[in-house]
Short mmCIF file of C-alpha atoms in Angstrom, two decimals:
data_model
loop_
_atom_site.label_atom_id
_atom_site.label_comp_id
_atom_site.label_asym_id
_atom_site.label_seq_id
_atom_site.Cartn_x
_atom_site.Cartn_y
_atom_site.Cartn_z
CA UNK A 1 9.54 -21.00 48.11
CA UNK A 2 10.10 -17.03 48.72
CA UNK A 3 7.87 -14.58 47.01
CA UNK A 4 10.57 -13.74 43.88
CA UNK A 5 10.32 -17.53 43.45
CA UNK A 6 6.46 -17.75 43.03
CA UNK A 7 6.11 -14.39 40.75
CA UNK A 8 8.61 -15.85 38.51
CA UNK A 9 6.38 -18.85 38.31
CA UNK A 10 3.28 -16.93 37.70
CA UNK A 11 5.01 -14.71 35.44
CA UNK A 12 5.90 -18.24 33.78
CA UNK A 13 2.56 -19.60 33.51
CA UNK A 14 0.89 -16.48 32.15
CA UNK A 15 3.13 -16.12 29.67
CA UNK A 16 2.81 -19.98 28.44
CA UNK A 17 -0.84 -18.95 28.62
CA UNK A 18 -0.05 -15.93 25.89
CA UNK A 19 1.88 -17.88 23.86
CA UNK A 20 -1.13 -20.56 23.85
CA UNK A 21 -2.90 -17.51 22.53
CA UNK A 22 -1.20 -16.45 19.57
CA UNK A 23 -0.48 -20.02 18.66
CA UNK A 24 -3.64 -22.11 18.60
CA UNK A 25 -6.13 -19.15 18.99
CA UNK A 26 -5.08 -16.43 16.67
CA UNK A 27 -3.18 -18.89 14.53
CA UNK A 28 -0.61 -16.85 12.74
CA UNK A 29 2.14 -18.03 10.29
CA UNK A 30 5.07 -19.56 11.28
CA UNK A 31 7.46 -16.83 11.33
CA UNK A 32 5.09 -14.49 12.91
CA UNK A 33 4.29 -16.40 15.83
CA UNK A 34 8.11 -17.22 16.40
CA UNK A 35 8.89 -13.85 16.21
CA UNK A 36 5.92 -13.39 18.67
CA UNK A 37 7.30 -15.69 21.62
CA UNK A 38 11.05 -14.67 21.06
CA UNK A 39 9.03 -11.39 22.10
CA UNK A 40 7.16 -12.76 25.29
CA UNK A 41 10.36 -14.82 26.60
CA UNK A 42 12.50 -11.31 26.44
CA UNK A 43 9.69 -9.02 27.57
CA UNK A 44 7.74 -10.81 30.03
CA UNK A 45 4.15 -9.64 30.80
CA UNK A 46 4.41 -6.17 28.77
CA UNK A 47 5.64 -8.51 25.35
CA UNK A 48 1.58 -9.46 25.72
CA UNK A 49 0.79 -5.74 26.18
CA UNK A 50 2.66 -5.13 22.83
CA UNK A 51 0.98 -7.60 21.04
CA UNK A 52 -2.92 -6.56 21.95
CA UNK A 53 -1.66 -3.66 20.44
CA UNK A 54 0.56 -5.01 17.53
CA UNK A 55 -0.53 -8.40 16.96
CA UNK A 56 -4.72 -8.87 16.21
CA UNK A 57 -5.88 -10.73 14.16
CA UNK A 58 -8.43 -9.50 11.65
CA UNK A 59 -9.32 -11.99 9.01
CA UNK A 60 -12.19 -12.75 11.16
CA UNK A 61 -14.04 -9.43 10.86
CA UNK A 62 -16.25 -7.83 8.36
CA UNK A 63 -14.96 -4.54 7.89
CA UNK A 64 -16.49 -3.29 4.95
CA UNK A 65 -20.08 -3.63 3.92
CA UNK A 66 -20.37 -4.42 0.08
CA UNK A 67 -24.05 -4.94 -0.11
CA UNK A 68 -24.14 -1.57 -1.68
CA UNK A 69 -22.19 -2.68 -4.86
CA UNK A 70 -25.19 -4.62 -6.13
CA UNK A 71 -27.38 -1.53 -6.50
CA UNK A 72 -24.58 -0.16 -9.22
CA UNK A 73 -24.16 -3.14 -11.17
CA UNK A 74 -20.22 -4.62 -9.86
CA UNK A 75 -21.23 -7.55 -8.96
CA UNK A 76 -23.18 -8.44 -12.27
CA UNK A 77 -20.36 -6.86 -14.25
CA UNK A 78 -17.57 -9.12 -12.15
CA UNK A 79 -19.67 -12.34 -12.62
CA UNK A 80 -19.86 -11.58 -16.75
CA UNK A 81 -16.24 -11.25 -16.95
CA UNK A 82 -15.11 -14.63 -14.88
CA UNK A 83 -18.23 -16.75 -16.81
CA UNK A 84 -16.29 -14.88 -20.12
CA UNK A 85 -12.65 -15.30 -19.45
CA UNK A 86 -13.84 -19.05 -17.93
CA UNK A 87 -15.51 -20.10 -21.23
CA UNK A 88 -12.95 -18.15 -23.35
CA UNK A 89 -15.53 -15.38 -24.89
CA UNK A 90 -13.91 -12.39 -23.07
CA UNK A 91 -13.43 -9.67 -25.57
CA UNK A 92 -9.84 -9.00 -25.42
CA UNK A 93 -8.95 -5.64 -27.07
CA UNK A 94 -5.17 -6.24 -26.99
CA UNK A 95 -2.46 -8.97 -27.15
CA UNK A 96 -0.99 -7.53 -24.07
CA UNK A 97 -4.44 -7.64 -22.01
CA UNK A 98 -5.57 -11.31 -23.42
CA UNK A 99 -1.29 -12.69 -22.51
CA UNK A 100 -2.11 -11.84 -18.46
CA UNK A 101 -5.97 -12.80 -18.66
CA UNK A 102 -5.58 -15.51 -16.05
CA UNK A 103 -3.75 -12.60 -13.71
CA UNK A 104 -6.98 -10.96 -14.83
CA UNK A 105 -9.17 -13.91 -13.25
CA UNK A 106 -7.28 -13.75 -10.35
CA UNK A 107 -7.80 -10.67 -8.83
CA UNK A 108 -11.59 -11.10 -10.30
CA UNK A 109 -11.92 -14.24 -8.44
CA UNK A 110 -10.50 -13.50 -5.51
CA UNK A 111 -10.74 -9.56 -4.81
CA UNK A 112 -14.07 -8.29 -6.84
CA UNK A 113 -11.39 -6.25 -9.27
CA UNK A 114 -13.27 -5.49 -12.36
CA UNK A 115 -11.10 -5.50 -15.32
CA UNK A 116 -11.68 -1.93 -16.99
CA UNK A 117 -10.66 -0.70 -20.38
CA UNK A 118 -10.03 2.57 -22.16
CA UNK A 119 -8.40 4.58 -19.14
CA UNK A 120 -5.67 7.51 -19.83
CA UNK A 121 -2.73 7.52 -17.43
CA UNK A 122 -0.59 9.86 -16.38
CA UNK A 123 2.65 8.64 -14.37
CA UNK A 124 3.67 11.36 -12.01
CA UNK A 125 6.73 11.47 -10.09
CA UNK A 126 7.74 14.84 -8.97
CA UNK A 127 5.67 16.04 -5.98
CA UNK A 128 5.20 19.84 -7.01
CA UNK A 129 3.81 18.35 -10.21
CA UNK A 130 1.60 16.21 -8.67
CA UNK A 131 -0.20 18.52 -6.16
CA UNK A 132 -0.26 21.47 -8.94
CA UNK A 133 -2.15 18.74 -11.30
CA UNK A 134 -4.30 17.61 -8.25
CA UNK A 135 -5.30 21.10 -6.78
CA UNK A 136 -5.88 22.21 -10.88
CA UNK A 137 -8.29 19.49 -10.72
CA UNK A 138 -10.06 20.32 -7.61
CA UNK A 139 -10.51 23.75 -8.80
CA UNK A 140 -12.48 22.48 -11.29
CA UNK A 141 -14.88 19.72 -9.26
CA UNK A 142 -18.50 20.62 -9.76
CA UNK A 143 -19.90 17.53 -7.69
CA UNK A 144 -18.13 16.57 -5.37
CA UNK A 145 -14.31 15.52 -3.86
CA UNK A 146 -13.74 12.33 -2.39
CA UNK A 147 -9.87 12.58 -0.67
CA UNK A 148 -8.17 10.16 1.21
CA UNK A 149 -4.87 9.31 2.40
CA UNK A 150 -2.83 7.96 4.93
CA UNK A 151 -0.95 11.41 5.99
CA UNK A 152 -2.35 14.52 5.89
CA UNK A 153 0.08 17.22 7.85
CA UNK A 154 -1.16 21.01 8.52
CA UNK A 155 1.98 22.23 6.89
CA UNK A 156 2.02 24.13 3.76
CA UNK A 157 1.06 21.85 1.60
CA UNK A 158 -1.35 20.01 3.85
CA UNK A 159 -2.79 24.19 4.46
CA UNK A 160 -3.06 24.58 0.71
CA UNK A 161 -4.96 21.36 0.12
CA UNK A 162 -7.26 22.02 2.88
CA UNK A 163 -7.92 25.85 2.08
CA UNK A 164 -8.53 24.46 -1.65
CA UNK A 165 -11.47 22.04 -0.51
CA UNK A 166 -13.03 24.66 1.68
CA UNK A 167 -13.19 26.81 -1.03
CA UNK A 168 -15.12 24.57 -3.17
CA UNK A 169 -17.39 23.53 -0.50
CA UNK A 170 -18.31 26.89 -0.22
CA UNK A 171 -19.28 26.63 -3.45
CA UNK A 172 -21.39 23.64 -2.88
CA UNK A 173 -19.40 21.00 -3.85
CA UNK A 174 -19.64 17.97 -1.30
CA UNK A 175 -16.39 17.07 0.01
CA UNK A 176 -14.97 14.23 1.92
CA UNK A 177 -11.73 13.59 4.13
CA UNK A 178 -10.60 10.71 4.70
CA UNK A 179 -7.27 9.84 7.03
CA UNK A 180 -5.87 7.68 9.03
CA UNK A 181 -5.18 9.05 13.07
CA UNK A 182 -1.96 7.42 13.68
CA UNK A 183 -0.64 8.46 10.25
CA UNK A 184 -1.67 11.61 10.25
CA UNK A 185 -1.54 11.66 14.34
CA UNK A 186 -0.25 14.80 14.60
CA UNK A 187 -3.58 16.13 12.36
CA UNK A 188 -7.00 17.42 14.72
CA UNK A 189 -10.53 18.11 14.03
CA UNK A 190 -9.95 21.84 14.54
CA UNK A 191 -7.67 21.71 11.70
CA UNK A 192 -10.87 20.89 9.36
CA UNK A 193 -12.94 23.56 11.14
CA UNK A 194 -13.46 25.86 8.29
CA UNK A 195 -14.11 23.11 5.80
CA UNK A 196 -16.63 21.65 7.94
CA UNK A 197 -18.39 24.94 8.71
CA UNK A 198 -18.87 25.18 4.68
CA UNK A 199 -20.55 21.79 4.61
CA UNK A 200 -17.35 19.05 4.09
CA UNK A 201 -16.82 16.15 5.76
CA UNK A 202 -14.36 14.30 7.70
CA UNK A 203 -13.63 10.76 9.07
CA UNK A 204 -10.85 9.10 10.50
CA UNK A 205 -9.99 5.22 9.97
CA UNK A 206 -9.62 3.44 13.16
CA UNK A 207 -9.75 6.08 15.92
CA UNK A 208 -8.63 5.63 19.09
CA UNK A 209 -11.92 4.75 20.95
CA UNK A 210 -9.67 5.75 24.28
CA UNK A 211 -7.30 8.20 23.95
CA UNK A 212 -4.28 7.28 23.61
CA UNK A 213 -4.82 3.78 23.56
CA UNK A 214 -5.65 1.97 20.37
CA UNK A 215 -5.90 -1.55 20.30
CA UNK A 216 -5.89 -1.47 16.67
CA UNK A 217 -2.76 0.41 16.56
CA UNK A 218 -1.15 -1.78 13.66
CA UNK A 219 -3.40 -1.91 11.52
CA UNK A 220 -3.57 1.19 9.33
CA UNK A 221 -5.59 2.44 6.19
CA UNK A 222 -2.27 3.37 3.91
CA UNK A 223 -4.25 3.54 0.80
CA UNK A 224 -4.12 7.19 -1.07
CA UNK A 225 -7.05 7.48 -3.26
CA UNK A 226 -8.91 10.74 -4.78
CA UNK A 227 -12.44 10.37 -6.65
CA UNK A 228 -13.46 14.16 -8.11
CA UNK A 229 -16.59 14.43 -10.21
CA UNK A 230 -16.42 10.45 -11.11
CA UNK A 231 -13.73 11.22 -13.43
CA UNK A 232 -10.91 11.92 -12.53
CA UNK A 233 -8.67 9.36 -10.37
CA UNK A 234 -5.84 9.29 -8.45
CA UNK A 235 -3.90 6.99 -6.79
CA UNK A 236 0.07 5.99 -5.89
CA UNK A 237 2.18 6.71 -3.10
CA UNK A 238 2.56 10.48 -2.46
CA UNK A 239 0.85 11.74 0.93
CA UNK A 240 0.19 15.14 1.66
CA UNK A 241 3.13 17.24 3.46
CA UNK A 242 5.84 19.43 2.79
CA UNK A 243 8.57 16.10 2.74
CA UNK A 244 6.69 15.19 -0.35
CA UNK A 245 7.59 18.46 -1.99
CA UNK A 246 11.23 17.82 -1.24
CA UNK A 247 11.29 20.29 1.76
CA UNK A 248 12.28 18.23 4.30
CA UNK A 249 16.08 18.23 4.79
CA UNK A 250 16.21 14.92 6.17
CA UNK A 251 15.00 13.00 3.10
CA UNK A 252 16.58 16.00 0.66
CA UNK A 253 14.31 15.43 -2.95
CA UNK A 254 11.25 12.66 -2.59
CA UNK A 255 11.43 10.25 -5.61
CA UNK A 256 7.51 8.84 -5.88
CA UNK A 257 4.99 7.53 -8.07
CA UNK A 258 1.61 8.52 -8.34
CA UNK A 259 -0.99 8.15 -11.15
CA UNK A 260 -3.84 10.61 -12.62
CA UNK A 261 -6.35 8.06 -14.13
CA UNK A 262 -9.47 8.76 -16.56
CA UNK A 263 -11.72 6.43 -17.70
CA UNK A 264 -13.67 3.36 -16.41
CA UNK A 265 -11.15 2.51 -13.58
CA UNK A 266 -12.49 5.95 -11.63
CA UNK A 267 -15.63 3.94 -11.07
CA UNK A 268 -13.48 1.37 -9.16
CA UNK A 269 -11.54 3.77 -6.79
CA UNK A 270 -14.96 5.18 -6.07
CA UNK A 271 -16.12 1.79 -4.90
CA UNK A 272 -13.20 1.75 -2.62
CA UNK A 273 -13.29 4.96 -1.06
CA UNK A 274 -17.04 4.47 -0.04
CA UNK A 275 -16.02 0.96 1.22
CA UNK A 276 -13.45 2.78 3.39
CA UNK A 277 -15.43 5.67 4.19
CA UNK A 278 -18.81 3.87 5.36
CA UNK A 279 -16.37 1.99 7.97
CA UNK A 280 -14.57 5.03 9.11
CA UNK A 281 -17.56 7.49 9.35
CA UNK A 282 -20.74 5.90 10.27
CA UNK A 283 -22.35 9.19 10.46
CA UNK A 284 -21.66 10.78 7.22
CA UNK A 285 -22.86 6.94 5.48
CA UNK A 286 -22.68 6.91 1.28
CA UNK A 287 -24.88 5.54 -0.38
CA UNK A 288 -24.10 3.87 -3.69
CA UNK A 289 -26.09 6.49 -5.70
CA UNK A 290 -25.24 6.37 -9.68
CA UNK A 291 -23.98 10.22 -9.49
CA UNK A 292 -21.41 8.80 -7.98
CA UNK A 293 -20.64 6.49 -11.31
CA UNK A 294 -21.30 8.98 -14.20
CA UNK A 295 -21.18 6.69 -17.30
CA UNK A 296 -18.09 7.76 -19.01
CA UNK A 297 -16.77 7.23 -22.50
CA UNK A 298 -12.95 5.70 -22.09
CA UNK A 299 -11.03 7.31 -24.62
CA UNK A 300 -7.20 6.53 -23.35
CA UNK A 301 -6.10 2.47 -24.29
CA UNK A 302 -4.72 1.36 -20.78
CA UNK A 303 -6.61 -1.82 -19.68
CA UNK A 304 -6.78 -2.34 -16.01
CA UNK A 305 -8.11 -3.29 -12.48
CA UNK A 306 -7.68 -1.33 -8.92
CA UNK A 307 -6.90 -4.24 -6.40
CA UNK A 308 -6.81 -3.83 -2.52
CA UNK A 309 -5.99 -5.89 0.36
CA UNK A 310 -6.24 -6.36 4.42
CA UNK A 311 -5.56 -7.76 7.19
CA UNK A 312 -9.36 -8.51 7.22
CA UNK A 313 -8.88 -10.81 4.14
CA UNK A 314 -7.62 -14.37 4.36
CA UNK A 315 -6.10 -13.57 0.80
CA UNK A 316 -2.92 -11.55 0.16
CA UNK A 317 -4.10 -10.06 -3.13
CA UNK A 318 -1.80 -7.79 -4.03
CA UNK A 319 1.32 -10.02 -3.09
CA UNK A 320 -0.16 -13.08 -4.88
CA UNK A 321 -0.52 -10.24 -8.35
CA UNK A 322 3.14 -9.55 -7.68
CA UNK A 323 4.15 -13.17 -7.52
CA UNK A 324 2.34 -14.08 -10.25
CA UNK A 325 3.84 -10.63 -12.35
CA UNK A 326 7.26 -12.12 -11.29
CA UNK A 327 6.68 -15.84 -12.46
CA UNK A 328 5.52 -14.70 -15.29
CA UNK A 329 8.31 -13.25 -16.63
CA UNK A 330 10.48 -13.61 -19.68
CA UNK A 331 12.86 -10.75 -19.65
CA UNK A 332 12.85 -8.45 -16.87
CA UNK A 333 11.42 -7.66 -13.81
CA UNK A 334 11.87 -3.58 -12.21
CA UNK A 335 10.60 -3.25 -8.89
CA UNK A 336 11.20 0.31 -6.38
CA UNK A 337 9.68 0.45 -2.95
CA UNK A 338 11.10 1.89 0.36
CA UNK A 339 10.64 -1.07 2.12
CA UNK A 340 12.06 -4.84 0.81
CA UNK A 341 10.92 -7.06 2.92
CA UNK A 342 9.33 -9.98 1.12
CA UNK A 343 7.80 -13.22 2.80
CA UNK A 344 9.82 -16.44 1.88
CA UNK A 345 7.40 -17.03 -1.20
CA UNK A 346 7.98 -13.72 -3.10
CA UNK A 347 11.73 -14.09 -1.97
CA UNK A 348 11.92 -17.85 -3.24
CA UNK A 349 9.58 -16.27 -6.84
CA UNK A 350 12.31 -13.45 -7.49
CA UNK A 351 15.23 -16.19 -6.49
CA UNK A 352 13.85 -18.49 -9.42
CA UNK A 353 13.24 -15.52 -11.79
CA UNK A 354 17.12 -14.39 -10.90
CA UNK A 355 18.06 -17.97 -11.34
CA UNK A 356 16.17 -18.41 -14.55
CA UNK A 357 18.15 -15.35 -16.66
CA UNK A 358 15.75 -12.98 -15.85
CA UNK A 359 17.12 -9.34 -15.08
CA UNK A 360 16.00 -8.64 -11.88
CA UNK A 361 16.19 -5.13 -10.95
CA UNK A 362 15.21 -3.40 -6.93
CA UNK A 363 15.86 -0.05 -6.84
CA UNK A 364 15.77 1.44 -2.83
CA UNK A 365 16.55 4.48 -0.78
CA UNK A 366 20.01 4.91 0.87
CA UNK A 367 18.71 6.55 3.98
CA UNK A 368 16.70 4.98 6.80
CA UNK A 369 13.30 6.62 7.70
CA UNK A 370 12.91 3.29 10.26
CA UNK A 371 16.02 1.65 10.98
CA UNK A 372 14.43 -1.65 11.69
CA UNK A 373 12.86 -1.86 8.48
CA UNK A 374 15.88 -0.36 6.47
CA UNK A 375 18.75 -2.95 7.57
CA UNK A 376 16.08 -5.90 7.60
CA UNK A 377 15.94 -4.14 3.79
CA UNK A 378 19.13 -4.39 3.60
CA UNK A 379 19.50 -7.71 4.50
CA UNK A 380 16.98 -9.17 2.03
CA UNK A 381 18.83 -7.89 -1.14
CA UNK A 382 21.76 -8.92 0.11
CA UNK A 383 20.30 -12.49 -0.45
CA UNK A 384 19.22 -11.72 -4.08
CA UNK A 385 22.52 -10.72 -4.95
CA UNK A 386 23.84 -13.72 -4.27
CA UNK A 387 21.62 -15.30 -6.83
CA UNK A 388 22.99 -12.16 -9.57
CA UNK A 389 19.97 -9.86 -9.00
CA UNK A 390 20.75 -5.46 -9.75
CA UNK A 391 20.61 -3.91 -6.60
CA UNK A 392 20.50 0.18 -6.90
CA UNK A 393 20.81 2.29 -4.03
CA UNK A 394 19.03 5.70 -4.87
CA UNK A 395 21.03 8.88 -4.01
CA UNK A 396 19.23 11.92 -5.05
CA UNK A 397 17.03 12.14 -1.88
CA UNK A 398 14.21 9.27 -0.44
CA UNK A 399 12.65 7.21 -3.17
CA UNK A 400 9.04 6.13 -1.91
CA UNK A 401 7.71 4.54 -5.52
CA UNK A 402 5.93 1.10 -5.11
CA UNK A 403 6.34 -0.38 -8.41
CA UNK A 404 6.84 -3.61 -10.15
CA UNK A 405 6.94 -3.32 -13.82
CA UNK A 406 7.12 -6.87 -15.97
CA UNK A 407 8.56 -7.37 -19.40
CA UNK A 408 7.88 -3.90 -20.02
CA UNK A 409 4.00 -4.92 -20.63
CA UNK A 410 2.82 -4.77 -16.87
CA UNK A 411 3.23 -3.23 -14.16
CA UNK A 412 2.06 -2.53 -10.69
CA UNK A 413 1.64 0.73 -8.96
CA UNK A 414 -0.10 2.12 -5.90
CA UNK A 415 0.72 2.00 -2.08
CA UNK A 416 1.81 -1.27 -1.20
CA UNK A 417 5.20 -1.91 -0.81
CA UNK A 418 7.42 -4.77 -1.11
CA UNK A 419 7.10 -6.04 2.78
CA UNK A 420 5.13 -8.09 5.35
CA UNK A 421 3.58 -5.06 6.78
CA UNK A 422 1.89 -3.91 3.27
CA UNK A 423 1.08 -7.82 1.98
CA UNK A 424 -0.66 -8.48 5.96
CA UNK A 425 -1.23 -5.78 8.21
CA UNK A 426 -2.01 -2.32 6.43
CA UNK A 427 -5.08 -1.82 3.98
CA UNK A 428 -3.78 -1.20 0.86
CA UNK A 429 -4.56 -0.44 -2.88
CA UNK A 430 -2.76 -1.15 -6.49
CA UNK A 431 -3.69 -0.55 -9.94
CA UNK A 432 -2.65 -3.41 -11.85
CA UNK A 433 -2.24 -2.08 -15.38
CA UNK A 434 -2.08 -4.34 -18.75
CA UNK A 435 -0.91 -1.64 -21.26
CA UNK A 436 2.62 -1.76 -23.11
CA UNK A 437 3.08 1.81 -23.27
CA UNK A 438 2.42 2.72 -20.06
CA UNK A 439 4.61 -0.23 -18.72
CA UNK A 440 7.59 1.13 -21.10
CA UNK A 441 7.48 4.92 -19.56
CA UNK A 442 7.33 3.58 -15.81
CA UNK A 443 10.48 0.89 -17.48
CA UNK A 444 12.52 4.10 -18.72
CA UNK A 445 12.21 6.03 -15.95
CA UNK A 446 13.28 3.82 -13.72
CA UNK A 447 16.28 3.25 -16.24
CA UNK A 448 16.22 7.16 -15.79
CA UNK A 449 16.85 7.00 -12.16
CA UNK A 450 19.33 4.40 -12.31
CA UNK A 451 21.90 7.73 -13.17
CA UNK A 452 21.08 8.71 -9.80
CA UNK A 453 22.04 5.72 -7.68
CA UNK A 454 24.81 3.74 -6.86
CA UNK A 455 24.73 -0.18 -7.66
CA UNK A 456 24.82 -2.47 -4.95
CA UNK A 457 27.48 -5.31 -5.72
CA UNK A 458 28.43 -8.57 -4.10
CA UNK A 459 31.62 -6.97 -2.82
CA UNK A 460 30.37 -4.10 -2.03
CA UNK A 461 28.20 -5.46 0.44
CA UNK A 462 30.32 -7.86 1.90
CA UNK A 463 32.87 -4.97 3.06
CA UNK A 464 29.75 -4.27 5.48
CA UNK A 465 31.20 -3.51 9.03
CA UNK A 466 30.31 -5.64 11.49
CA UNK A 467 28.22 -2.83 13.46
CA UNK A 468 25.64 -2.96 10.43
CA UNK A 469 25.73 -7.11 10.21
CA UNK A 470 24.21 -7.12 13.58
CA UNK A 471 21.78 -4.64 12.26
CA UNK A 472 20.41 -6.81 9.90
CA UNK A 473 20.59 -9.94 11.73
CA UNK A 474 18.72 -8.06 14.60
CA UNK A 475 16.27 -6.67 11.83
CA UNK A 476 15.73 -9.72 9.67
CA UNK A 477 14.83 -11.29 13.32
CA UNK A 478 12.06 -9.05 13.45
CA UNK A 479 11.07 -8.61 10.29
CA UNK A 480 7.50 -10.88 10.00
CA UNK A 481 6.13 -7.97 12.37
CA UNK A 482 8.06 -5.44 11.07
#
């Protein structure tokens, strides 16, 4: 047997031994772990090299210590509201909230979401009008600035930001920055150096322990949260960098949603960003002191609970709230995101709502910013409208809204979008809001941006060229690791 013989052998026999791996060790879904070993069979050796990086499993690690929650009271209050919606003595302050209250036990069950009441909303979905309201706000923090989000650039915007925390640090507000490196990769610690010098605080979420290998590479923080004062909330999909302005001529105008919350629900985005936080910066640690929960009088109507999810969680919780959202519905069902790549079960739950009568709306962007993702996108609502689901293409500029609004009484928004990568691998966060008149703006303006696309139809989309078939067959090939 020559030598080319025997390292194809080997090469053989450790690659079984990979695939032995990810099959009975890590024990992945079906489609991941196919997708997985169609991987090692065309990439020998370095397939396995992708997949320490790509491919960890999680679920078996405690990330986040929540000990600290019991010294604030969310555990007690989460444990009165399931015994009360259990035994049927919940007090309900609206039709709307009382119709979803088993969506409500849900995420209370399963993802320590505290149902709050009273908050004020406001949807915004223009990005100068978002960072004028947020920097307005942090010009008037007196305590301190909790900040996090997935991209932070040192671009204009990202400058502005920056220059706006340092000068309320110097002012003695405590500040805190959090990011993640291989979103906002291109972000260093010198760019913080002023802000630090006046007292604020950074950390990073999942750092490369050796640079510029990260073994953790897929799994990324792509929540968006701000926390100032313990009253004022923020959360949605904007990051922070010119693009999300509309400066960038590649996406043209950025189409987003992002929501300014007072009221009760603060309390819960504060409990996530010092969950995050404490993992990401062991030397800066929070504790849960009840500054950082002033008691606050909710005097908006919007009923609602802040869930998040992981790939350290067995659960899926925000897919299983949009499946449920979905099922649930009797009229209509809106959803934008960037990304449409649903598992077979939220596939099969919008095929049955389709197939049911109910108008089933997607609205998503007409330009790639992957290419793998957008034809695999592409190739999922091209299965719904077979079943006589509204497909919108969106041609002002890039939409990047995640949102899911029901019957025009629910809805859904925050940073997860509709695809494997949000519902498994990145750490993500949704407000889950049970208020009719909230629901009905988020309804009309996506009715609004419906003038700006073009609709998708069945013949449309089967004048495809060939060239872009392959695409998507390629794509949807991929798309469990996507």
């Amino acid at each position: 047997m020559g030598i080319y013989s025997i390292l194809v052998a080997v090469m053989f026999i450790i690659n079984m031994l990979f695939a032995g791996v990810i099959i009975f060790i890590e024990r992945k879904d079906a489609s991941s772990t196919w997708a997985w070993i169609l991987i090692l069979f065309f990439i020998p050796f370095l397939g396995f090299i992708i997949y320490l990086f790509l491919g960890q499993n999680l679920t078996r690690k405690r990330l986040f210590d929540t000990d600290g929650t019991k010294k604030i009271g969310i555990d007690r209050v989460i444990a009165e509201q399931i015994s009360q919606i259990k035994h049927s003595e919940f007090p309900f302050d609206s039709e709307t909230t009382e119709e979803y209250k088993d969506l409500i036990y849900m995420h209370l069950n399963n993802n320590d979401s505290m149902l709050t009441k009273g908050n004020d909303i406001q949807i915004l979905v223009d990005g100068r009008k978002k960072f004028d309201t947020l920097l307005e706000d942090i010009q008037q923090a007196k305590d301190f600035i909790h900040i996090q989000y997935y991209i932070i650039k040192n671009d204009g915007l990202g400058k502005q930001v920056i220059q706006a925390l340092v000068e309320k640090a110097k002012e003695g507000v405590k500040v805190r920055v959090l990011y993640d490196e291989l979103g906002s990769r291109k972000l260093k610690r010198k760019h913080f150096s002023d802000l630090i010098a006046a007292g604020g605080e950074i950390g990073v979420f999942f750092p490369s322990k050796l640079a510029p290998i990260n073994l953790r590479l897929n799994y990324r923080n792509h929540r968006k949260l701000v926390n100032i004062d313990g009253y004022v909330g923020y959360i949605g999909g904007f990051n922070v960098g010119d693009e999300y302005l509309g400066l960038n001529e590649r996406f043209g105008y950025w189409r987003d949603t992002h929501l300014r919350i007072t009221g009760p629900a603060v309390d819960s985005i504060q409990k996530r960003f010092i969950l995050d936080w404490n993992q990401a910066s062991k030397q800066y640690f929070i504790n849960y002191d009840p500054h950082y929960f002033p008691k606050k009088i909710g005097t908006g109507r919007a009923a609602m609970q802040i869930v998040s999810s992981g790939p350290d969680s067995e659960w899926e919780q925000v897919k299983n709230g949009y499946i449920y959202m979905i099922m649930s519905a009797k009229h209509s069902i809106y959803i934008q995101t960037p990304y449409f790549i649903p598992d077979p079960s939220l596939l099969d739950a919008l095929r049955i709502a389709v197939l049911s009568g109910k108008d089933v709306r997607i609205m998503i962007p007409d330009r790639p910013d992957h290419p793998f993702v957008y034809w695999a996108t592409y190739s999922h609502v091209g299965e719904l409208l077979k079943t006589g689901a509204k497909v919108f293409i969106y041609r002002k500029g890039f939409i990047h809204a995640k949102m899911l609004v029901v019957d025009r009484k629910i809805n859904s928004v925050g940073t997860a979008n509709i695809d494997m990568r949000s519902f498994k691998l990145n750490f993500e966060v949704n407000a889950f809001i049970y208020d009719k008149e909230t629901s009905e703006q988020l309804a009309d303006q996506f009715e609004k941006d419906m003038e700006l696309c073009t609709e998708l139809t069945q013949q449309l989309y089967d004048q495809r060229s060939k060239i872009i078939r392959f695409k998507e067959s390629i794509s949807r090939l991929l798309s469990p690791i996507l």
